[in-house]
XYZ file of C-alpha atoms in Angstrom:
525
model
C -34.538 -71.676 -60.823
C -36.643 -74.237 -60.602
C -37.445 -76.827 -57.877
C -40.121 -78.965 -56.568
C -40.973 -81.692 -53.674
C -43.025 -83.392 -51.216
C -40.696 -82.923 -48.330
C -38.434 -85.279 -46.571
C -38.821 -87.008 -43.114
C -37.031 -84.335 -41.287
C -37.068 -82.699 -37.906
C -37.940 -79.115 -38.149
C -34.618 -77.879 -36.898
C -32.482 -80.446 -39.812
C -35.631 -78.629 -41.995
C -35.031 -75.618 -41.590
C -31.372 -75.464 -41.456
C -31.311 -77.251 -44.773
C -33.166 -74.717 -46.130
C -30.908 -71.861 -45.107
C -28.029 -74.037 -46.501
C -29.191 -74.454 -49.550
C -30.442 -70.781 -49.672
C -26.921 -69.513 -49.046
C -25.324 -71.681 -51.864
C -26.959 -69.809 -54.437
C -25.935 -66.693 -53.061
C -22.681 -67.700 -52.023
C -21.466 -69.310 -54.838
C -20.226 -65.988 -56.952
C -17.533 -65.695 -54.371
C -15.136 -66.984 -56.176
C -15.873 -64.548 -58.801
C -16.523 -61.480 -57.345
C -14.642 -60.211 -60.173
C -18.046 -60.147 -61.464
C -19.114 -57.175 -59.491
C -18.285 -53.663 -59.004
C -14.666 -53.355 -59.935
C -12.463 -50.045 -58.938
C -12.567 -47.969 -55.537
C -14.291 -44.979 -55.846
C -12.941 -41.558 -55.869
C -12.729 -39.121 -53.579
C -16.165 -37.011 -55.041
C -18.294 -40.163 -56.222
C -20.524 -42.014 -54.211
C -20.803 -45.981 -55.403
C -24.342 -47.463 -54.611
C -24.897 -50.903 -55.084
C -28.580 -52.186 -55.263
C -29.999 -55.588 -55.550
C -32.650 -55.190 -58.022
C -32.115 -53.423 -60.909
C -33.140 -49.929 -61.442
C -34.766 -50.059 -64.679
C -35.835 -46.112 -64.811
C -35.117 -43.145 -62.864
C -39.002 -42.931 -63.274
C -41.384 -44.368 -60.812
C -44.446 -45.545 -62.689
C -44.042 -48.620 -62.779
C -40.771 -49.477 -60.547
C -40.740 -48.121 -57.253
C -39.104 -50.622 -54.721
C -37.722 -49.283 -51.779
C -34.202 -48.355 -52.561
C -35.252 -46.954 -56.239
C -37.077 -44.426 -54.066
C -33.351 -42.935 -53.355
C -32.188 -42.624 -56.754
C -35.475 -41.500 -58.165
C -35.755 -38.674 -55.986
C -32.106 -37.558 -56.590
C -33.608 -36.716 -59.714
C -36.898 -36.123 -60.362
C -39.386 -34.660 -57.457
C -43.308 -33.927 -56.247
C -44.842 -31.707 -54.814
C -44.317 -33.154 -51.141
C -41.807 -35.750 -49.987
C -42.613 -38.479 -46.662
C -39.721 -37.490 -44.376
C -37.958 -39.755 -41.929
C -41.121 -38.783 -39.086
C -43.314 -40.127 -42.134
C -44.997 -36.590 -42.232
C -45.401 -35.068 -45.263
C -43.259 -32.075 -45.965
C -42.929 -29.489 -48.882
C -40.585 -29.804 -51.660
C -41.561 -28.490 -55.222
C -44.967 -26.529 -53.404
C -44.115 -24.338 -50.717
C -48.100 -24.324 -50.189
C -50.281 -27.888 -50.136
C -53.137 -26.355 -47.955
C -56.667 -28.199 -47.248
C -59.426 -25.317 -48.093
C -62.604 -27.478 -48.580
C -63.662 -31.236 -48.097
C -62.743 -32.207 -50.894
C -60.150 -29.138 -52.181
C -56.539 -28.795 -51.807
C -54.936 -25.472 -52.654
C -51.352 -25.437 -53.853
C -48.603 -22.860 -54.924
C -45.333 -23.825 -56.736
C -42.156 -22.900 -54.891
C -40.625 -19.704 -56.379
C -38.016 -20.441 -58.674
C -38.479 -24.164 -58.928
C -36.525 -25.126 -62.598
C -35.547 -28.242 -64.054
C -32.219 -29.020 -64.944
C -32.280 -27.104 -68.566
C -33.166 -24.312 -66.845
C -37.168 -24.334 -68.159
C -39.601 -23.579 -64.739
C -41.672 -26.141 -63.467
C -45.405 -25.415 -64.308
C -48.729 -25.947 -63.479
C -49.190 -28.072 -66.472
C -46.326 -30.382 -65.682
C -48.425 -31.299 -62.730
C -51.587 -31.633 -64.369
C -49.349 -34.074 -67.085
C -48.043 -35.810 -64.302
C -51.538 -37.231 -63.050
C -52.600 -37.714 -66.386
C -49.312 -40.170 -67.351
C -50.241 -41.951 -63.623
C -53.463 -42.837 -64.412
C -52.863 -43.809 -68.260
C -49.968 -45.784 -67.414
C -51.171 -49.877 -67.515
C -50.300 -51.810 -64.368
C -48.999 -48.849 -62.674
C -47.999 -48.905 -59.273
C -48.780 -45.598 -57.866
C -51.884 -45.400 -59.344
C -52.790 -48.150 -56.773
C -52.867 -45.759 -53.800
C -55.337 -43.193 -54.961
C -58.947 -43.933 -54.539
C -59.445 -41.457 -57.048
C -56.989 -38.995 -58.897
C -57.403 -35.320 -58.497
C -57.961 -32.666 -61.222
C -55.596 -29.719 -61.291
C -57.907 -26.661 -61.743
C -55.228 -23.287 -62.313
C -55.871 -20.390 -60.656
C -52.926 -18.833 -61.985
C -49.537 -18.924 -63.152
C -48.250 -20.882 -60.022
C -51.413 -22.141 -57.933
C -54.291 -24.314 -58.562
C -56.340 -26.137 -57.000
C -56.493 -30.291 -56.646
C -60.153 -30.590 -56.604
C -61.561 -34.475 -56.187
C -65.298 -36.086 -55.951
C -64.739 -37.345 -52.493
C -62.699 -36.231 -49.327
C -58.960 -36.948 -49.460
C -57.475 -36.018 -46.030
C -54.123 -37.748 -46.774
C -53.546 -36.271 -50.266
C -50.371 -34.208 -49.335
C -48.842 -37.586 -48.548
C -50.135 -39.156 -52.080
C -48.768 -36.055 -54.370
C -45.010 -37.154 -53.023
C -44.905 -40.271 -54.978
C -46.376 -38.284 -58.117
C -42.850 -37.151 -60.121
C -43.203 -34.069 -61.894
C -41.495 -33.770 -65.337
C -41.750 -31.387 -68.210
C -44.723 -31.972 -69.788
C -43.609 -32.330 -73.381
C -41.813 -35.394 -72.664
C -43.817 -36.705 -70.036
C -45.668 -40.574 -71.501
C -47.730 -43.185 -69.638
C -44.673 -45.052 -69.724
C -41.353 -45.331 -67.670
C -39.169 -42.481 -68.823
C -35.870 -43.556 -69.828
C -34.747 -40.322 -70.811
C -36.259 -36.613 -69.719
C -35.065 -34.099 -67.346
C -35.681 -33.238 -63.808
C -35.892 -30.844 -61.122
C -34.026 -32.361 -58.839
C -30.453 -32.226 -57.045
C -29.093 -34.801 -59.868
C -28.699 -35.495 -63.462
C -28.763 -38.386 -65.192
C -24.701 -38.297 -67.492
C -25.520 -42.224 -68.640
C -27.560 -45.142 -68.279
C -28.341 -48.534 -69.389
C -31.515 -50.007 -67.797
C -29.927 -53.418 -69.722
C -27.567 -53.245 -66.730
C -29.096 -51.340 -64.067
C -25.998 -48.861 -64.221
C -26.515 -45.473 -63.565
C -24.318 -42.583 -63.282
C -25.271 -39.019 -61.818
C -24.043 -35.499 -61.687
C -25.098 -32.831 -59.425
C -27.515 -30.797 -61.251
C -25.947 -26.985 -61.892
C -29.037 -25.585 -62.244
C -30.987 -27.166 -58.920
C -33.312 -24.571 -57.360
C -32.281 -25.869 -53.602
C -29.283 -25.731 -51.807
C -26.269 -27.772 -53.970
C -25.504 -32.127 -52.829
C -22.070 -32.316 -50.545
C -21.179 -35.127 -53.629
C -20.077 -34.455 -56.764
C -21.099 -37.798 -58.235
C -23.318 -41.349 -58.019
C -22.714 -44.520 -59.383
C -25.257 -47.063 -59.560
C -24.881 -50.548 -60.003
C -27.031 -53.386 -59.747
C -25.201 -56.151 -58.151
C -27.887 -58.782 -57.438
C -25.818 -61.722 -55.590
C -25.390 -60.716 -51.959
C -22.150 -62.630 -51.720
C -20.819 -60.087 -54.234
C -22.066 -56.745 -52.203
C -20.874 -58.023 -49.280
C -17.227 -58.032 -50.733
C -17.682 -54.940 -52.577
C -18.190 -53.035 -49.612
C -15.570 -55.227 -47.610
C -13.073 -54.001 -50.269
C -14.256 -50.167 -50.812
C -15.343 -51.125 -54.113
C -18.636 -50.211 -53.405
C -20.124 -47.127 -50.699
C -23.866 -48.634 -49.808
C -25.081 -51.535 -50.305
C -29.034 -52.347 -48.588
C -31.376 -55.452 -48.116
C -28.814 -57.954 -47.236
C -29.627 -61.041 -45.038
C -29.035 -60.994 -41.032
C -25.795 -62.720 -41.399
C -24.261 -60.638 -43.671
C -25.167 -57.704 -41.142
C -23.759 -59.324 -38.522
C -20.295 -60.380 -40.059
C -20.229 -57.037 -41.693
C -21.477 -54.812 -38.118
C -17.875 -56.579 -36.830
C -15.760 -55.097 -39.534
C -13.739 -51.627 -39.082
C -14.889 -48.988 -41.493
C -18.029 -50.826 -41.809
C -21.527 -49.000 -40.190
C -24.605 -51.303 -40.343
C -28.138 -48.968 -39.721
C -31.216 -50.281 -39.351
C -35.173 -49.371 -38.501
C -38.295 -50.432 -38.388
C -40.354 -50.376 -41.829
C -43.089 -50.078 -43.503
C -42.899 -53.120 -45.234
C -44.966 -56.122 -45.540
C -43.277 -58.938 -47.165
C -45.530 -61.950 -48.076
C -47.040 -65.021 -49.517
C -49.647 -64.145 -51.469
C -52.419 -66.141 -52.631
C -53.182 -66.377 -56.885
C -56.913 -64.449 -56.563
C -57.503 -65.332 -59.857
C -58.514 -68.619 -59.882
C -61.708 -69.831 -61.395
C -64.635 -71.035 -58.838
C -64.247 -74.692 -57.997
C -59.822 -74.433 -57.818
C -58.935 -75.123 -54.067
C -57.481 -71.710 -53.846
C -60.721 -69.611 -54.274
C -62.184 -70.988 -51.210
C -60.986 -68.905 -48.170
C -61.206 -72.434 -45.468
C -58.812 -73.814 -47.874
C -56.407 -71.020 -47.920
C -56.552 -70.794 -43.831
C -55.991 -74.373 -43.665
C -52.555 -73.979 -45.426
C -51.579 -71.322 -43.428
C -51.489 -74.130 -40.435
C -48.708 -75.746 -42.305
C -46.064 -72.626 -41.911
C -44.019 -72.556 -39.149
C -43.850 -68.951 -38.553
C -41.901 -68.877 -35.886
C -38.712 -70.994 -36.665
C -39.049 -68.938 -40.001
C -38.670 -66.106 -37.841
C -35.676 -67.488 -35.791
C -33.767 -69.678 -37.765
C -34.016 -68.578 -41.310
C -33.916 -64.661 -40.802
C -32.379 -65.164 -37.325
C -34.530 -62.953 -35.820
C -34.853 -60.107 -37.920
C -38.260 -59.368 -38.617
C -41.610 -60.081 -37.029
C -43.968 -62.290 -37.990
C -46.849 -59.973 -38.766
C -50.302 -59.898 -36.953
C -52.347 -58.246 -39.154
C -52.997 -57.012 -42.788
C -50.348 -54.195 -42.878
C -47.444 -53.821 -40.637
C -48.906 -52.525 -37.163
C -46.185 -49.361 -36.614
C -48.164 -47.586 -39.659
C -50.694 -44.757 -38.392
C -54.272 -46.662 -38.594
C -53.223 -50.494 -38.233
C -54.471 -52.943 -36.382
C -53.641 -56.295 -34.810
C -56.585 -58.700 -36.709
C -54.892 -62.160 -35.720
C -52.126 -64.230 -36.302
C -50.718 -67.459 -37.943
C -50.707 -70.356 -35.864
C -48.452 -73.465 -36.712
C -50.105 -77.234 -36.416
C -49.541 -79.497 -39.344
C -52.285 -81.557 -37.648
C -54.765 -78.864 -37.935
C -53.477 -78.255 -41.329
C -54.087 -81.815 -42.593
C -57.569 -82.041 -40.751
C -59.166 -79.380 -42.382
C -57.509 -80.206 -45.703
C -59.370 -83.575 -45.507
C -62.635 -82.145 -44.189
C -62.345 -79.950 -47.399
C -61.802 -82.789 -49.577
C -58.744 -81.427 -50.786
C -55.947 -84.355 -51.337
C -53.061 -84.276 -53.820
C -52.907 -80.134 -54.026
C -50.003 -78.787 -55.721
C -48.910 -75.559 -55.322
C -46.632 -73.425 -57.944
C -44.757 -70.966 -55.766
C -43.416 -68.012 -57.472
C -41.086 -64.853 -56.505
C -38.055 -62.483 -58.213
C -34.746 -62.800 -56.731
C -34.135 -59.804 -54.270
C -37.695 -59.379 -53.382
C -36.735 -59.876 -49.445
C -33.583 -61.138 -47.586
C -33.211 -64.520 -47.880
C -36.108 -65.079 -49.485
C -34.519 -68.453 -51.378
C -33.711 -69.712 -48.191
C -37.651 -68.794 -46.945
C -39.312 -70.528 -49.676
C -36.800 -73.969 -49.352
C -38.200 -74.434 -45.811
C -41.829 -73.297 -46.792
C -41.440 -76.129 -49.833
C -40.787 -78.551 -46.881
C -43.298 -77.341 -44.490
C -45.914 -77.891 -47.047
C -44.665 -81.161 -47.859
C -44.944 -82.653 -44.371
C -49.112 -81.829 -44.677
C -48.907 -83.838 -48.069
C -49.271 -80.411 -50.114
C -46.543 -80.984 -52.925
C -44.656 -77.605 -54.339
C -43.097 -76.062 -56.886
C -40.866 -72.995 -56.537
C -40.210 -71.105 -59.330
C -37.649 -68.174 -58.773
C -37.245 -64.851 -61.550
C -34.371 -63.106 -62.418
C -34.247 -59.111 -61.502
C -35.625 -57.678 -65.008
C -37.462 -60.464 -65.960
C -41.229 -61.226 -67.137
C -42.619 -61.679 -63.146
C -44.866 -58.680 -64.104
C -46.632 -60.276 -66.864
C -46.755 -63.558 -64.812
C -48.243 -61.613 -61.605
C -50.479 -60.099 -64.319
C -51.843 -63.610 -65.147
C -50.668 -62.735 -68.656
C -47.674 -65.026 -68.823
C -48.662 -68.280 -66.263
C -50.566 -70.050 -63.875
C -49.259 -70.062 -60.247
C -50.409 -70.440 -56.944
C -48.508 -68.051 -54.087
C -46.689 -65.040 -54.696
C -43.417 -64.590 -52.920
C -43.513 -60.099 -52.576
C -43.358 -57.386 -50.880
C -45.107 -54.616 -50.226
C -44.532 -51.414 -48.557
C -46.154 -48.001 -47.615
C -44.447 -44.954 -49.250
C -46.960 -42.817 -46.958
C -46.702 -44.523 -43.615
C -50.028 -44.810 -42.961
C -52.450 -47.976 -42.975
C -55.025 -46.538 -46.041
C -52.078 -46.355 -48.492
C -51.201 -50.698 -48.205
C -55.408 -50.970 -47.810
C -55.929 -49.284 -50.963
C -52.572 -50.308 -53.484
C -53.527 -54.353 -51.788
C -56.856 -54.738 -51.195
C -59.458 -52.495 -52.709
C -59.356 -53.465 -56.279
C -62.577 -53.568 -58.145
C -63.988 -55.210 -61.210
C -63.062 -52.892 -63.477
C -59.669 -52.758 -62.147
C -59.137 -56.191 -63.411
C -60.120 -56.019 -66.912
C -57.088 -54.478 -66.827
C -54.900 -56.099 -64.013
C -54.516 -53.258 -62.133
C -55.891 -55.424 -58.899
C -53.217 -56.522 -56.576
C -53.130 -60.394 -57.981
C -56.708 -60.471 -58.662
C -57.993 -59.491 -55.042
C -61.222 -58.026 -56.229
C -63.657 -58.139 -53.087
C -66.371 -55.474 -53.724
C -67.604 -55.069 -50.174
C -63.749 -54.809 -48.856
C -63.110 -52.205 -51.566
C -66.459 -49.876 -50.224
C -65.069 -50.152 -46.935
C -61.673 -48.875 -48.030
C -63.268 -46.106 -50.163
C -65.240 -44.928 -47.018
C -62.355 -44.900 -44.856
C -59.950 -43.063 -47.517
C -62.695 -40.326 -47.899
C -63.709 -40.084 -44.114
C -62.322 -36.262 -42.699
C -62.901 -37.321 -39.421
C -59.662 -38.702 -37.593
C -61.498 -40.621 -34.948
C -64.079 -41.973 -37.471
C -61.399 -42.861 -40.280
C -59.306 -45.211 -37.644
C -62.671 -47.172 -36.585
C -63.562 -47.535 -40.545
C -59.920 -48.739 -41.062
C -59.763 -50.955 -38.116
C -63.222 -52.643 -39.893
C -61.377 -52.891 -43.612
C -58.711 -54.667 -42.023
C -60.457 -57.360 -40.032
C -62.356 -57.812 -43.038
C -59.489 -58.272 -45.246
C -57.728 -60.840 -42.668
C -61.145 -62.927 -42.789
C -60.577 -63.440 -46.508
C -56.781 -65.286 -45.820
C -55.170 -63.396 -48.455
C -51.392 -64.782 -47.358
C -50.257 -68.187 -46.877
C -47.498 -66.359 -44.489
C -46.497 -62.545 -43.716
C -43.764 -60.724 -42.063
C -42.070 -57.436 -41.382
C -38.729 -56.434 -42.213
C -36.141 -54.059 -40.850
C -34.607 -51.675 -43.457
C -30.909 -52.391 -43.553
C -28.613 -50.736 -44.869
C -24.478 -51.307 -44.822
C -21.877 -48.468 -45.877
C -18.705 -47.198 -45.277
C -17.538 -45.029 -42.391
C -16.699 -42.559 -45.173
C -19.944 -41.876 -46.002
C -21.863 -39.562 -43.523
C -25.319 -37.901 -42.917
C -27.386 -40.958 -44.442
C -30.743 -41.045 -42.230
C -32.468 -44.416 -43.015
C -35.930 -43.635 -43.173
C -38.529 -46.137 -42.597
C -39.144 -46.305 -46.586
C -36.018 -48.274 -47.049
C -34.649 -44.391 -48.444
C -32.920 -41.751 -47.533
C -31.877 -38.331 -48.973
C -28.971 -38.227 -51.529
C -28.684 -35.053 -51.109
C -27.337 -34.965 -47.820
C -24.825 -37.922 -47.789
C -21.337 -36.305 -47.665
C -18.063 -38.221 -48.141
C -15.488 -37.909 -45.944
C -11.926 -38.020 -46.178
């Protein structure tokens, strides 16, 4: 989808309810086919998920948004896990021990196997980190400051030695996925085994369909269901109906009014919590000296232009809030560093003082990336437009080429419609996957869209290698303020994790992560 304009002579409330409007016909409009999504009730021993993005690889590399997180861990597993407390806890170790600054002793759980049978070894791990690191544009890789060598000490310990102090490391290892060596690649595993609670019987990342079996050989104690289906259903309308009809178990990210017509239906449970999510607009940090965009006063300028707050209450109807700092402020170590103030007045002064006239923006995002995101950027198109900033939105299928574009490998655009959350909980993990890319980073676009600001980086560096509690929250608090001096985002909020099922379905504890444990979901009835 592609759209552009100017904007209108409006009022903000016509504005802004236009947008919604025109946001819910695209999503509305498979309706009258929902033939087109999940057809058949499931049985009695199979749990039907239905996600909106599609789940291109029960591997994590490179694809890890929230609700992958639940299907990747039925299946493969780390060392640690983040529980719902966001404190780390043991899984595949049943030792993860800090002996020195800067080592970490660990000891495999006894009797830890993959599915096949085969044990899980100290080389799988040491493979594991290797695959991370080699692994271009990788996601995870984005969180470590620097990756720790595996040093054996014998069959089942060794020791994660690194350079420089890494208090939170226990909470890294959980997103690193532990496979068999031998088929372990610096790619995203379509195939392989795992030791977790479920097996892969098919799957077509083509479709995003996945089914699962419970695992015969799992180490831990056996899943209450039999079976998972996974489908990726990307219109909302469609979800919605699948769940209204029982074709469907779960469905999660859906848009406040879906919530609230589904939260009124019997055998219908709507959960929600806080997250640790930061959805955005992101600036393009790649542009050449002398473009508009590389000039910090220019980007805080247009971020006078967004109307935060009737974004807040009459697009997402009051189901997020509009963030006040860098990272969402319920993660351990964040701060408040200011907020975004509307006045199109103040937006066109400083514009002019600038000498910036005529600006065009290209305004780019995947489908699914937040709830009612189509209906967001409509009203932000007009907001702009009434400071005499023309846009273009330009909106990416699930499974499309928005990496290579975010890359700059594919296109030039200007704002980035994403989000971004913190499998860890804490402040250091957004700070260093966002915001402390370097130069050599970006030779091979491994920054987060081109933000490569060296002093910002050291900061983050110092802070993610500081042992000291007391004196890691101060160096934090500094990274932060430093980062929201740079205007990195046009516009930010925070989410709630949602999450709709059916009153069959019991024992699934929303974390924070926009996850929960497959494990424990029971059916009942």
């Amino acid at each position: 989808m592609t759209r552009s304009g100017s904007g209108p002579e409006l009022s903000r409330r016509t504005l802004l309810r236009w947008g919604a409007i025109a946001g819910a016909g695209v999503t509305l409009g498979p309706l009258l086919n929902a033939c087109a999504g999940p057809t058949g009730t499931p049985g009695p021993g199979t749990l039907t998920l239905a996600l909106n993005r599609s789940l291109i690889s029960l591997d994590n590399k490179l694809n890890q948004f929230d609700a992958a997180v639940t299907v990747q861990r039925g299946v493969r597993q780390a060392l640690t896990m983040v529980g719902q407390d966001l404190k780390p806890r043991l899984v595949l170790a049943d030792r993860f021990e800090l002996t020195a600054p800067t080592q970490w002793t660990v000891h495999l759980r006894d009797g830890v196997r993959y599915s096949d049978g085969s044990p899980v070894t100290v080389q799988d791990v040491t493979t594991a980190l290797e695959m991370y690191q080699q692994v271009n544009g990788s996601f995870i890789a984005g969180f470590f400051s620097e990756f720790p060598t595996v040093v054996p000490v014998d069959d089942a310990t060794f020791v994660l030695q690194t350079e420089r102090p890494i208090p939170v490391l226990d909470y890294l290892m959980a997103n690193i996925l532990v496979t068999p060596s031998g088929s372990n690649r610096p790619e995203e595993l379509q195939e392989g085994i795992g030791s977790g609670p479920y097996v892969m019987r098919s799957g077509n990342r083509g479709t995003g369909n996945y089914s699962l079996a419970v695992n015969e050989n799992y180490w831990g104690t056996k899943p209450r269901v039999p079976n998972v289906q996974v489908r990726f259903v990307p219109e909302e309308s469609s979800r919605v109906v699948s769940l209204r009809s029982g074709e469907v178990d779960v469905i999660d990210s859906i848009t406040p009014d879906s919530a609230d017509q589904l939260a009124g239906l019997p055998g219908v449970r709507i959960t929600r919590t806080p997250s640790t999510r930061i959805n955005q607009l992101f600036y393009n940090f790649r542009k050449p000296q002398g473009h508009p965009l590389a000039d910090p006063r220019v980007r805080e300028a247009l971020t006078y232009a967004i109307d935060g707050r009737a974004l807040v209450q009459d697009v997402l109807v009051g189901s997020v809030t509009q963030a006040d700092g860098v990272v969402p402020t319920g993660l351990e170590g964040a701060v408040k560093t200011g907020e975004y103030v509307y006045d199109p007045q103040q937006a066109k002064q400083r514009l002019d003082a600038l000498g910036v006239r005529d600006l065009e923006l290209k305004i780019i995002w995947e489908s699914g990336e937040f709830a009612s995101d189509t209906s967001v950027m409509e009203a932000v198109l007009q907001m702009l437009g009434q400071v005499g900033v023309r846009s273009t939105l330009q909106q990416f299928e699930p499974g499309g080429d928005i990496l290579s574009w975010r890359q700059g490998k594919a296109g030039d655009w200007d704002v980035l419609g994403n989000g971004f959350s913190s499998p860890t909980g804490l402040a250091v993990s957004i700070l260093q996957g966002m915001y402390a890319g370097t130069p050599e980073k970006e030779q091979t676009r491994d920054t987060y869209q081109g933000y490569v600001v060296p002093s910002i980086a050291a900061q983050i560096a110092d802070a993610s290698a500081e042992p000291d509690a007391a004196r890691r929250a101060q160096l934090l608090s500094d990274a932060q303020k430093a980062v929201w001096a740079t205007w990195p985002c046009l516009w930010a909020f925070v989410p709630n994790a949602v999450l709709a099922s059916r009153d069959r379905v019991g024992d699934i504890s929303l974390a924070p992560t926009n996850s929960y444990d497959l494990a424990s979901a029971r059916l009942e009835g």
